[in-house]
CSV table of C-alpha atoms in Angstrom, one decimal:
chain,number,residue,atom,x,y,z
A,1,UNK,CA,-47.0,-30.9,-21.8
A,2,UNK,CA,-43.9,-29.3,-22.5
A,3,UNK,CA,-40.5,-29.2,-19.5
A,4,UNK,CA,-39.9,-26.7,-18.2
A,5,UNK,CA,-35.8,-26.4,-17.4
A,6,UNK,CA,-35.3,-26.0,-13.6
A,7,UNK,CA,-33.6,-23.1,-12.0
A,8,UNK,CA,-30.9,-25.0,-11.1
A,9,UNK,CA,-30.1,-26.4,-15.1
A,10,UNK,CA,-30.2,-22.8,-16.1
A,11,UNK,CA,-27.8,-21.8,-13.5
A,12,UNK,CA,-25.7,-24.7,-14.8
A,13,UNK,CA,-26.3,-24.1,-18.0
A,14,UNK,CA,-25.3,-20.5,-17.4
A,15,UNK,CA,-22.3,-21.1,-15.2
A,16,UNK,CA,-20.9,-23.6,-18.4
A,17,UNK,CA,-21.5,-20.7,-21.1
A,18,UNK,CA,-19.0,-18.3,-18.8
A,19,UNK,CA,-16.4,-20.8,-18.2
A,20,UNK,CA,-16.5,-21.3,-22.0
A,21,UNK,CA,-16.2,-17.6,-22.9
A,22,UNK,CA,-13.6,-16.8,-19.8
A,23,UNK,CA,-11.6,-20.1,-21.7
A,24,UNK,CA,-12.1,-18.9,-24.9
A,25,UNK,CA,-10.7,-14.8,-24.0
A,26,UNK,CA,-8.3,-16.8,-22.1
A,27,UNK,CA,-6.3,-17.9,-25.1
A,28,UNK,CA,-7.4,-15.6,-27.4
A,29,UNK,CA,-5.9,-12.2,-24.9
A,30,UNK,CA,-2.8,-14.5,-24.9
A,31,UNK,CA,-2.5,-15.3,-28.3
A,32,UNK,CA,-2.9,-11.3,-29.3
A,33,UNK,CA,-0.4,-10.8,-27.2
A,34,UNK,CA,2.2,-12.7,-28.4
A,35,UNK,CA,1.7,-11.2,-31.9
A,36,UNK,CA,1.7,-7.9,-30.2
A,37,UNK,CA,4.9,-8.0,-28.7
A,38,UNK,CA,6.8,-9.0,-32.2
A,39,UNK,CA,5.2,-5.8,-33.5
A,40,UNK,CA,7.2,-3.9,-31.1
A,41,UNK,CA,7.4,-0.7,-28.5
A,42,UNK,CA,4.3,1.2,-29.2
A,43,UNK,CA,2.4,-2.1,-27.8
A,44,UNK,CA,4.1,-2.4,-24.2
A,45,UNK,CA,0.6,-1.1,-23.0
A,46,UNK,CA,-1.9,-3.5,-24.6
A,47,UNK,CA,0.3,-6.4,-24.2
A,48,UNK,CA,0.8,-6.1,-20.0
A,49,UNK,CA,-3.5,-5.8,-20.1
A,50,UNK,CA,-4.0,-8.5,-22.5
A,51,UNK,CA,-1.9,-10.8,-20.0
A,52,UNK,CA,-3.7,-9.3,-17.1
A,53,UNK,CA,-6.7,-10.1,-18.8
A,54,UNK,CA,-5.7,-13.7,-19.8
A,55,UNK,CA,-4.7,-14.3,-16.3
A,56,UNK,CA,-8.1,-13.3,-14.7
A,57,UNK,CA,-10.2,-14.8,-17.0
A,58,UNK,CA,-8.1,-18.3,-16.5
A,59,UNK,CA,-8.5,-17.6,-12.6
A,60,UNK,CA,-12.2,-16.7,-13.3
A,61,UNK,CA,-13.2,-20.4,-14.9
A,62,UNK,CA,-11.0,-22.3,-12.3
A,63,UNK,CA,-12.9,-20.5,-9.3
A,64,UNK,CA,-16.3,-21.9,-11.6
A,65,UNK,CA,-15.3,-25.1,-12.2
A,66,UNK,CA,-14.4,-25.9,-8.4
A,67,UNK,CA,-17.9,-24.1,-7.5
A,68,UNK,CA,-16.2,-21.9,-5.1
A,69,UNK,CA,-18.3,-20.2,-2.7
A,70,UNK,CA,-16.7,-17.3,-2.7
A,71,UNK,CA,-16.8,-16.6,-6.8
A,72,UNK,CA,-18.7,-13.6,-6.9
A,73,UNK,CA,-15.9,-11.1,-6.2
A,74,UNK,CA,-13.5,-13.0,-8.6
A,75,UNK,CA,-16.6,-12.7,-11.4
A,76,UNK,CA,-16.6,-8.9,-11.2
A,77,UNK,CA,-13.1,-8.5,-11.1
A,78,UNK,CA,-13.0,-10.5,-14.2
A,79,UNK,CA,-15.4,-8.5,-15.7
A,80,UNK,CA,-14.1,-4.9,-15.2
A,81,UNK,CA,-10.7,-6.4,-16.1
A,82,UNK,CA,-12.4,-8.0,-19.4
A,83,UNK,CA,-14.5,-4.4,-20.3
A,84,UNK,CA,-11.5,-2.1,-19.9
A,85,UNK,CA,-9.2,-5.2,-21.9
A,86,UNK,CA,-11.7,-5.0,-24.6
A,87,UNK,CA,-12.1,-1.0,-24.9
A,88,UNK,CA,-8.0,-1.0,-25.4
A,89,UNK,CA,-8.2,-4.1,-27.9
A,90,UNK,CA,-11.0,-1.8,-30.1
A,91,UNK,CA,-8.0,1.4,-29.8
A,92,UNK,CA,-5.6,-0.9,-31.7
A,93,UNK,CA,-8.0,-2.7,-34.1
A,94,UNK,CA,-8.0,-6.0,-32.4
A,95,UNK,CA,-11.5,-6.1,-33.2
A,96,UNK,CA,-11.7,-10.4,-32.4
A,97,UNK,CA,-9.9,-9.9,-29.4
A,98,UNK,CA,-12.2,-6.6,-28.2
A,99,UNK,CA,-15.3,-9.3,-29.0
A,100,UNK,CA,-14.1,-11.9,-27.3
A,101,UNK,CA,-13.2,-9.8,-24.2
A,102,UNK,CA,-17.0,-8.0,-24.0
A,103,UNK,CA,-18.4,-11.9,-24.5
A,104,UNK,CA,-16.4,-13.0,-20.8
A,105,UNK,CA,-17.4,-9.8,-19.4
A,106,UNK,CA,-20.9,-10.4,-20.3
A,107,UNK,CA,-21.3,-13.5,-19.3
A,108,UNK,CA,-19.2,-12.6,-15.4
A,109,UNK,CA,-21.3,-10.1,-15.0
A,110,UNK,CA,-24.8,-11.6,-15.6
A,111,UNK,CA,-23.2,-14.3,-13.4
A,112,UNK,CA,-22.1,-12.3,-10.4
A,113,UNK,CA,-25.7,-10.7,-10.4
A,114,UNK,CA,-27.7,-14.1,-9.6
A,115,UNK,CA,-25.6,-14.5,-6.6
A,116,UNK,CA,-27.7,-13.5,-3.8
B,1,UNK,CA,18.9,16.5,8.0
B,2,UNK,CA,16.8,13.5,8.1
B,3,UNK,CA,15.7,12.4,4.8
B,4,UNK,CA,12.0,11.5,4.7
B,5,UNK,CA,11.0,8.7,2.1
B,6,UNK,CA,8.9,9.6,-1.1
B,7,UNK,CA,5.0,8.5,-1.3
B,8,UNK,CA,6.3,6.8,-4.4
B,9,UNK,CA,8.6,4.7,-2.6
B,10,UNK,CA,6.3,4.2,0.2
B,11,UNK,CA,3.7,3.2,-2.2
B,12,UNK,CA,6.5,1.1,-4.1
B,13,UNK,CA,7.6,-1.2,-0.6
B,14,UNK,CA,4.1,-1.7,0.2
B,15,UNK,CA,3.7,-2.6,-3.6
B,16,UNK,CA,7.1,-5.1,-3.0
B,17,UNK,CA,5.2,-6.4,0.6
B,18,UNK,CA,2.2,-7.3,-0.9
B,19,UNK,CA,3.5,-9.4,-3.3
B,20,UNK,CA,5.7,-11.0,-0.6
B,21,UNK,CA,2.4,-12.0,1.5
B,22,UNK,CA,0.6,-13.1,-1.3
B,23,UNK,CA,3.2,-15.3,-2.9
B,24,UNK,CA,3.5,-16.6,0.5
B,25,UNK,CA,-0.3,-17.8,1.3
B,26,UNK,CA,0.2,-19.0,-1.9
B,27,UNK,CA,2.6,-21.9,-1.1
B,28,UNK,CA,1.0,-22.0,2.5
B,29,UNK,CA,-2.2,-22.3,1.1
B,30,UNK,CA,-1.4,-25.3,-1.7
B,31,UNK,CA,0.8,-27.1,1.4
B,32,UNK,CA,-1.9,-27.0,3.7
B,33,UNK,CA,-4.5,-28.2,0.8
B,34,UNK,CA,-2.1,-31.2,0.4
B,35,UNK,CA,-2.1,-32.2,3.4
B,36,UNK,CA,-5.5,-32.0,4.4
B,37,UNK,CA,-6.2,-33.9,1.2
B,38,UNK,CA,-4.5,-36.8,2.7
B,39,UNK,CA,-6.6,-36.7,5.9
B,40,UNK,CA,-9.6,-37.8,4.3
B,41,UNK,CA,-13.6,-36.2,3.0
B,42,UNK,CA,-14.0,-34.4,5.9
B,43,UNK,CA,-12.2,-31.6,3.7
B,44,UNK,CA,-13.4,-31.2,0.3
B,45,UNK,CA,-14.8,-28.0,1.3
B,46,UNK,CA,-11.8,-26.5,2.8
B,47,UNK,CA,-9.6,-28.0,0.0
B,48,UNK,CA,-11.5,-26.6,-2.3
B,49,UNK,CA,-11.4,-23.3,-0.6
B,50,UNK,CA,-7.6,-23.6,-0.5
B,51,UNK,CA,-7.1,-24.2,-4.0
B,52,UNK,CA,-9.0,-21.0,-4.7
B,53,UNK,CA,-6.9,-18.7,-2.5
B,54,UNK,CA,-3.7,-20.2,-3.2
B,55,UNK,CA,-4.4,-19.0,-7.3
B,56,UNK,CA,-6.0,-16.0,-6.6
B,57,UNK,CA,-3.0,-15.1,-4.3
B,58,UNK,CA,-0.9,-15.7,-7.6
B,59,UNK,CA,-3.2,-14.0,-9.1
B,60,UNK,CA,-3.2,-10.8,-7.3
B,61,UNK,CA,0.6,-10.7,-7.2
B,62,UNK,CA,1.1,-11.9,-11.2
B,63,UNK,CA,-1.1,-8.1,-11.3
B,64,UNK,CA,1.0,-6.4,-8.8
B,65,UNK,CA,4.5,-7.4,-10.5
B,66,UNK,CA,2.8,-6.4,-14.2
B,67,UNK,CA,1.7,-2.9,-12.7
B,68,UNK,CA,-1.6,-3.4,-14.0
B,69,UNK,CA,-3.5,-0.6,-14.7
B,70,UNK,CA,-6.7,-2.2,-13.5
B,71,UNK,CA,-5.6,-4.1,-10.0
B,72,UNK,CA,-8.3,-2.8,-8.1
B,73,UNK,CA,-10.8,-5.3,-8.3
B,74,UNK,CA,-8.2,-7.7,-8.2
B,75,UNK,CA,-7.0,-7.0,-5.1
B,76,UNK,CA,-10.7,-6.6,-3.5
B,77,UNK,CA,-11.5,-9.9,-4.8
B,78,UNK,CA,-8.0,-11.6,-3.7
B,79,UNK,CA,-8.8,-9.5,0.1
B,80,UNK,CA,-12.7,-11.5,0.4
B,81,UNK,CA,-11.1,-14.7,-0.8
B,82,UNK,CA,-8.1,-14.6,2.1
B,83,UNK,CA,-10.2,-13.0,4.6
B,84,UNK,CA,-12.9,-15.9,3.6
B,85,UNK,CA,-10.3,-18.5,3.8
B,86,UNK,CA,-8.7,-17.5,7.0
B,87,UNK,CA,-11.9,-18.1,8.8
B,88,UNK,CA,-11.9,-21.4,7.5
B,89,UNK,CA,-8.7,-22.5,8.6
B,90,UNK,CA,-9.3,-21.4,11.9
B,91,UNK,CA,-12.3,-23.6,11.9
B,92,UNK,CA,-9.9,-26.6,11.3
B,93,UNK,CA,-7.2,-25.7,13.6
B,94,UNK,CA,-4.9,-24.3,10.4
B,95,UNK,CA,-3.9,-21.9,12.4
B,96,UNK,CA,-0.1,-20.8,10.4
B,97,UNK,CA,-1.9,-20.6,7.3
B,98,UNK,CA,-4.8,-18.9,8.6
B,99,UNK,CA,-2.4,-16.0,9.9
B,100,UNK,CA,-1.0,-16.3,5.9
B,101,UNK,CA,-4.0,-15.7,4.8
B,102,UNK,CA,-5.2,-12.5,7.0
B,103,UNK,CA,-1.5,-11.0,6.3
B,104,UNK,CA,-2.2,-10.8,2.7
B,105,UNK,CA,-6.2,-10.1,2.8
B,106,UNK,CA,-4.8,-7.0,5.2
B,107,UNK,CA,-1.9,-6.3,2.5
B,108,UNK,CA,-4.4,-6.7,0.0
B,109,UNK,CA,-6.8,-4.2,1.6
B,110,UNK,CA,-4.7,-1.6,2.2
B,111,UNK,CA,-3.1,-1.2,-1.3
B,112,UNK,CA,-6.8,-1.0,-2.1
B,113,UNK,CA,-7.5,1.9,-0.3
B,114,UNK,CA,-4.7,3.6,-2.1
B,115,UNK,CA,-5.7,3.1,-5.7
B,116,UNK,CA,-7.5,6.5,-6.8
C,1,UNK,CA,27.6,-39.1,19.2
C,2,UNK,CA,26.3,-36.5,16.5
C,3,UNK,CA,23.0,-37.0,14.8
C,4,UNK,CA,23.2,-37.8,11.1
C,5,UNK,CA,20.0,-36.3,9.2
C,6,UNK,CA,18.4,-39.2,7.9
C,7,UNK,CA,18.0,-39.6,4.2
C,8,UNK,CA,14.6,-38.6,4.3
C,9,UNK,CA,15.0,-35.3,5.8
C,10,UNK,CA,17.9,-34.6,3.0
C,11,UNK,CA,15.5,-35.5,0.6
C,12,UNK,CA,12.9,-32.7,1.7
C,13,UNK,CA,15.5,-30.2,2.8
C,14,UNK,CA,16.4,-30.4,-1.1
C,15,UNK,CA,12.8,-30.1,-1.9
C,16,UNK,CA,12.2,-27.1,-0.3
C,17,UNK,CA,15.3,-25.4,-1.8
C,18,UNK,CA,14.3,-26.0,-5.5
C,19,UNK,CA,10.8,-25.0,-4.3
C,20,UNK,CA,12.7,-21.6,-3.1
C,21,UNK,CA,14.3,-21.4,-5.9
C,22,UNK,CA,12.1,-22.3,-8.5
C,23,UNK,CA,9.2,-19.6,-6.9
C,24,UNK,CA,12.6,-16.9,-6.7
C,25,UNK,CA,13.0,-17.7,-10.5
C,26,UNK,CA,9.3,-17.3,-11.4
C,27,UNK,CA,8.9,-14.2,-9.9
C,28,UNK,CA,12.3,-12.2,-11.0
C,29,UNK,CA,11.5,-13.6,-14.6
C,30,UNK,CA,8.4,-12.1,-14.4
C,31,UNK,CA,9.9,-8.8,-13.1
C,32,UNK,CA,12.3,-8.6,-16.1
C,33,UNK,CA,10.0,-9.3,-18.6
C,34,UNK,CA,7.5,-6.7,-17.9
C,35,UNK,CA,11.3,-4.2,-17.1
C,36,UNK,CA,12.1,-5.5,-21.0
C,37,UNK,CA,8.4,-5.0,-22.4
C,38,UNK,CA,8.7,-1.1,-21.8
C,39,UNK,CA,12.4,-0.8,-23.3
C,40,UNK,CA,10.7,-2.0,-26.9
C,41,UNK,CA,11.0,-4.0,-29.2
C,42,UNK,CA,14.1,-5.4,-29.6
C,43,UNK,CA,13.5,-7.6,-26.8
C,44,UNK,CA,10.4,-9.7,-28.0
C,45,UNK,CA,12.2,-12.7,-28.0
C,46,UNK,CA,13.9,-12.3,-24.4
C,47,UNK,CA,10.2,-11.7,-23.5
C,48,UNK,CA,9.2,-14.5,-24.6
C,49,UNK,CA,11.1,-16.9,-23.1
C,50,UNK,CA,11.2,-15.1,-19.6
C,51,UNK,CA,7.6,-16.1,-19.9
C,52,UNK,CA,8.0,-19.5,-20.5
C,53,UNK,CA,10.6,-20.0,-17.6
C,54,UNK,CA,8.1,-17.9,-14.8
C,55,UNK,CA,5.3,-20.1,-15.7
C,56,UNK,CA,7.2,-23.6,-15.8
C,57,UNK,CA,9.0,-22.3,-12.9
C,58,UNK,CA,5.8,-21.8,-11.1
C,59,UNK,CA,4.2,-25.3,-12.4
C,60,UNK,CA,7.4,-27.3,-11.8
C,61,UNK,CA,7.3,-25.6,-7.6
C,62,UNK,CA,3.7,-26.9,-7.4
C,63,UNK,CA,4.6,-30.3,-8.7
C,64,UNK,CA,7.3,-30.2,-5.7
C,65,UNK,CA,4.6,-28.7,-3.7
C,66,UNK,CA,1.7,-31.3,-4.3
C,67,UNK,CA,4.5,-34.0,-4.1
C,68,UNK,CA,3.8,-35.3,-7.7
C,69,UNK,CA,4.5,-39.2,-8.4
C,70,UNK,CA,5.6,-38.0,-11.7
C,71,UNK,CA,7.5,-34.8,-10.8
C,72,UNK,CA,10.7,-36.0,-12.7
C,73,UNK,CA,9.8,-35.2,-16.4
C,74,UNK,CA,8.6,-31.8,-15.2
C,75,UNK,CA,12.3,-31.1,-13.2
C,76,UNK,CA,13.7,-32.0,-16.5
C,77,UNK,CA,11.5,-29.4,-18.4
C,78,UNK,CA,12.2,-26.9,-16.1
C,79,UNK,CA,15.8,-27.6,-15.8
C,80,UNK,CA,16.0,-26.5,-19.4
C,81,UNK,CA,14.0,-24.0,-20.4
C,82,UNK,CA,15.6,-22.1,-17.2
C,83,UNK,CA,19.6,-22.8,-18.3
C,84,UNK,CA,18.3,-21.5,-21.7
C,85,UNK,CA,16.6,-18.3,-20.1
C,86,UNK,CA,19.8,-17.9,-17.8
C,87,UNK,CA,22.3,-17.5,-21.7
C,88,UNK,CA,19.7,-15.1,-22.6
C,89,UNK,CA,19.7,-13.2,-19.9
C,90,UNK,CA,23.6,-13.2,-19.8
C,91,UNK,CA,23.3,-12.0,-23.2
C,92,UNK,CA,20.9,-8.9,-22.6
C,93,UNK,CA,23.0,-7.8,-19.4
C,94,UNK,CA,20.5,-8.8,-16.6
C,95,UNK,CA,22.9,-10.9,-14.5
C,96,UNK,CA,20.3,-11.2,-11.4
C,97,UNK,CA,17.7,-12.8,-13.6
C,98,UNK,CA,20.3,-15.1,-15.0
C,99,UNK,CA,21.8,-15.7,-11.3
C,100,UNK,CA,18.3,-17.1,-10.3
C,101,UNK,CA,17.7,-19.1,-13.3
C,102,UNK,CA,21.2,-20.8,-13.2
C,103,UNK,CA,20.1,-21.8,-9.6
C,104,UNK,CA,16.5,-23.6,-10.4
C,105,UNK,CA,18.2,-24.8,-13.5
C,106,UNK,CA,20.5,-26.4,-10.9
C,107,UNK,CA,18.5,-27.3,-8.1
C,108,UNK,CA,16.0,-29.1,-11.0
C,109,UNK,CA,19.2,-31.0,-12.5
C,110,UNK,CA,20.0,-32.2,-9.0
C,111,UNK,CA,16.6,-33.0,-7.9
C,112,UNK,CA,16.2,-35.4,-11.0
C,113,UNK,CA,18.8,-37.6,-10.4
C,114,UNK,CA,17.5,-38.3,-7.1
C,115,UNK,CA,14.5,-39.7,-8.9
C,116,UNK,CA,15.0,-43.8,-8.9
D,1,UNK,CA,-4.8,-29.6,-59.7
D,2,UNK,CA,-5.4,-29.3,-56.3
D,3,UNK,CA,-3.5,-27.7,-54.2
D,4,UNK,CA,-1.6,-29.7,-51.6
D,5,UNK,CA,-1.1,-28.1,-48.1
D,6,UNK,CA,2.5,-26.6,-47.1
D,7,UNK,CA,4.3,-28.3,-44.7
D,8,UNK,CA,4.2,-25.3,-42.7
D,9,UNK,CA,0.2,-25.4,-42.5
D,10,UNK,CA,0.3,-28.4,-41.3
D,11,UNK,CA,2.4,-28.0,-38.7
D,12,UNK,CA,0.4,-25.1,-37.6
D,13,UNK,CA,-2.7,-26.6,-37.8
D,14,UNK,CA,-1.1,-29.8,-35.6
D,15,UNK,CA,-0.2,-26.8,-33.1
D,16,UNK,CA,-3.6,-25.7,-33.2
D,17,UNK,CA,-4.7,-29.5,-32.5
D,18,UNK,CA,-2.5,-29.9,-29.6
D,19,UNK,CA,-3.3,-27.0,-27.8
D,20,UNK,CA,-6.9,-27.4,-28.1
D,21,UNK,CA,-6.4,-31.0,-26.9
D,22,UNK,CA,-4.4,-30.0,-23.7
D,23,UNK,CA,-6.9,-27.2,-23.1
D,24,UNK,CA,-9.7,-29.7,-23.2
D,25,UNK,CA,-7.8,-32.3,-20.7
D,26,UNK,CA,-6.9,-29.4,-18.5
D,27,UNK,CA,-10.7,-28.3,-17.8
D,28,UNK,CA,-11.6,-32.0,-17.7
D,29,UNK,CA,-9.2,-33.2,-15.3
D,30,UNK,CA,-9.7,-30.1,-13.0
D,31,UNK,CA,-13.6,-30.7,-13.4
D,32,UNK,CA,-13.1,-34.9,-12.1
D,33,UNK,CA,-11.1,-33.3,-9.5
D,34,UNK,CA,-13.6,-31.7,-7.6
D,35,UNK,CA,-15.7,-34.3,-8.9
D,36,UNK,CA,-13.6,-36.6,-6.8
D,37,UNK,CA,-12.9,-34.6,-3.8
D,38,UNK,CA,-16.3,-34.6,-2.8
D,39,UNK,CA,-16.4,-38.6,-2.6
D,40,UNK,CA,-13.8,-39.0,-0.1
D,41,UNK,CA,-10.3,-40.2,1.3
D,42,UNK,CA,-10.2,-42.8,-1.6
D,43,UNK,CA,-9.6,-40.4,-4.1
D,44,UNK,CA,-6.8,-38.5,-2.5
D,45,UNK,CA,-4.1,-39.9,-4.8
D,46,UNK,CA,-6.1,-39.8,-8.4
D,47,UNK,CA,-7.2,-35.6,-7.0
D,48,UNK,CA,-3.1,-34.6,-7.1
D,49,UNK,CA,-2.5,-36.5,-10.4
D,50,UNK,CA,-5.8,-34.6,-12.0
D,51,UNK,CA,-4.4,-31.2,-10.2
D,52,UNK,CA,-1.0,-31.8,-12.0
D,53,UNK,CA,-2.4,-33.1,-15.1
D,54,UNK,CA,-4.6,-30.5,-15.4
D,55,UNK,CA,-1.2,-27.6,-14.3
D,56,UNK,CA,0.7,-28.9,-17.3
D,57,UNK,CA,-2.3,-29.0,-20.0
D,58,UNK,CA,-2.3,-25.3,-19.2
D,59,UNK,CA,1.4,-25.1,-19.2
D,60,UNK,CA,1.7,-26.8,-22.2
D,61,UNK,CA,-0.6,-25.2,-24.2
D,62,UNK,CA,0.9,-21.3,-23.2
D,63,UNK,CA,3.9,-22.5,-24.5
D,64,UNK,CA,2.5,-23.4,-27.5
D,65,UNK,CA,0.6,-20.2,-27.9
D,66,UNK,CA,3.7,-18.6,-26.9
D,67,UNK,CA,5.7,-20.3,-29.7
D,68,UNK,CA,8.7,-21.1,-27.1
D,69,UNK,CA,12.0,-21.8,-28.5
D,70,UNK,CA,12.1,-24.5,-26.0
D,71,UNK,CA,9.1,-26.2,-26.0
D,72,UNK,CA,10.3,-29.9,-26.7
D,73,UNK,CA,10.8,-30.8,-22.9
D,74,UNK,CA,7.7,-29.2,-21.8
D,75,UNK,CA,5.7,-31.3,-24.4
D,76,UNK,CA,7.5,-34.5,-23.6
D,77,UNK,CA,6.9,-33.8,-19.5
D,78,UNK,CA,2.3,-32.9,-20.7
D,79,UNK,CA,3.1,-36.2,-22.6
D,80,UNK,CA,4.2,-38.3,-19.7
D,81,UNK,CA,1.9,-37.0,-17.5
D,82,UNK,CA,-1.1,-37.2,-19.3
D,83,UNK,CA,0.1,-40.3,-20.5
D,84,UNK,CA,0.1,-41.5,-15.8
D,85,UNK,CA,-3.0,-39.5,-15.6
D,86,UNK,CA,-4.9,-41.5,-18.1
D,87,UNK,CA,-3.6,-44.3,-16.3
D,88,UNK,CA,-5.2,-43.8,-13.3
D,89,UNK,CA,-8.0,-42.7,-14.4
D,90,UNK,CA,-8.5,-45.8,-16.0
D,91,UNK,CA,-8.1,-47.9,-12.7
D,92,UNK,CA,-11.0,-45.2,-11.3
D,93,UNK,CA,-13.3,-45.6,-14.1
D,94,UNK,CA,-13.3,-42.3,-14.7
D,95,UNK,CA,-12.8,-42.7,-18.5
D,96,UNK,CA,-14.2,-40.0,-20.2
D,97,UNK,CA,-11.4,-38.1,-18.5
D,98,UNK,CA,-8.8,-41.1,-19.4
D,99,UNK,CA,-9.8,-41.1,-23.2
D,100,UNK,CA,-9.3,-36.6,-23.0
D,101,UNK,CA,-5.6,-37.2,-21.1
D,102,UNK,CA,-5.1,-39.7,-23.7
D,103,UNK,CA,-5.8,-37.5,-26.9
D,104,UNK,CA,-3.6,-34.6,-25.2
D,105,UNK,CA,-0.5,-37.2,-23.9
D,106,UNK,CA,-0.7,-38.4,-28.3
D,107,UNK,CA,-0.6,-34.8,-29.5
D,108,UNK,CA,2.1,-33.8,-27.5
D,109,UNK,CA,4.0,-36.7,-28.4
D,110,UNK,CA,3.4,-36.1,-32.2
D,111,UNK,CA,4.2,-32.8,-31.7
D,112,UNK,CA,7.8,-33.3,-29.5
D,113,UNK,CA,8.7,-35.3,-33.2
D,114,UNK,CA,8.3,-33.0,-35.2
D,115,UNK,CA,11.0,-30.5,-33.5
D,116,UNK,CA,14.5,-30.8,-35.0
């Protein structure tokens, strides 16, 4: 007879997938960034979101890692923050950075939902 | 002829105050977190809950300096985390950080309200 | 017979002023950066390193703040990335961001020798 | 023939090393952390080490990814840290966390050579 995983090792499971992404958007928004900036003036835009968006999806993994109980409105901010990040990041061509960016929102978002 | 202040200036000394409260729970936030770490388990919780307000009070105000075009949610979230952790301190008798923390949920708020 | 402050109290009067300073630092970098971003490119570098002294700013504050046993290499950090920030701001003309890095640079520099 | 790696790809890659090293100690000291906090008044000392071990991974690692000018005395500072950290952690038996501040405090200190 086969196990069945429990709610709670999905959740787990779940909530380690979107620190990982958030992580991962984390230093990849940062990194683009940085090579943004030495291609000069036409980037000002893209470069202040990117940080934004490095900065919430840092914030993001930290509220996750210390289990806060209040996450859920720190999860959506990081999504919308991550979606409109990755919608510039397609604009410019930074096509790894736009992925990353929709993988964090994903994952915040189906997060946020299965808080009741 | 009295001279009446812009709505942009208005807009910008609320911006300037809101990133005064927040910087300011904050420090009062991490103090207070200290300090109640050295008093023993009765605290994790509210430690914990500390931790997350202090950064998402750096957060909020990192956005507010970069003039992010997407603060909204960031500011809603950093309001329900302050408002959250001012209960809290009450509970424990915090009571200087827990006025901190309802001066830059209300901050917070109100720039909220403003964002189209 | 007049009161001396005890050494003790020195000691965390001086703590609290390179906090202060340190936190005055972060956020003015921060400011000047994102002023700089906007005027283009010939200011990547400047950027750059206005970057690097808000966020060890910032980490070098909470060290003070969370009264690290092992604050000193940290001061020492900070000390220099901000005197090196301060000759670039001089060079760029913005004297108020060099002001408040020449002061944590200072407050750091003293605050390390008081280290046994 | 084959072809021998430039000394400039190996540098890069060791960047790439030591910022996924101090990236890897920051989640895992902030992770034993909370671990910690919940078991009590003990742990008190070990939580602000992992809280400051855990600030200058991240520190460390954005200045990396930032390619500061001035990075030496932020890598030697995430050196001696981790270096304390690992320490303690040690004396805690908490040594998965000991063996990542370990691998982070060695990078660093490879890496603070290699700069002229």
């Amino acid at each position: 007879m086969s196990q069945q995983p429990s709610d709670e090792s999905i959740l787990s499971s779940q909530v380690a997938d979107c620190i990982q992404d958030c992580l991962n958007s984390h230093t990849v928004c940062l990194d683009t960034a940085m090579s943004l900036l030495q291609k000069g003036n036409n980037y000002a835009d893209p470069v202040r979101i990117l940080l934004d968006c490095s900065e919430v999806c840092a914030t993001n993994s930290h509220f996750l890692m210390r289990n806060s109980p209040v996450y859920g409105s720190v999860l959506q901010a990081c999504a919308q923050v991550c979606t409109h990040c990755a919608e510039v990041c397609d604009e410019i061509g930074e096509t790894d950075c736009a992925n990353a960016c929709r993988a964090s929102a994903n994952s915040s978002e189906q997060m946020a939902k299965l808080i009741p």
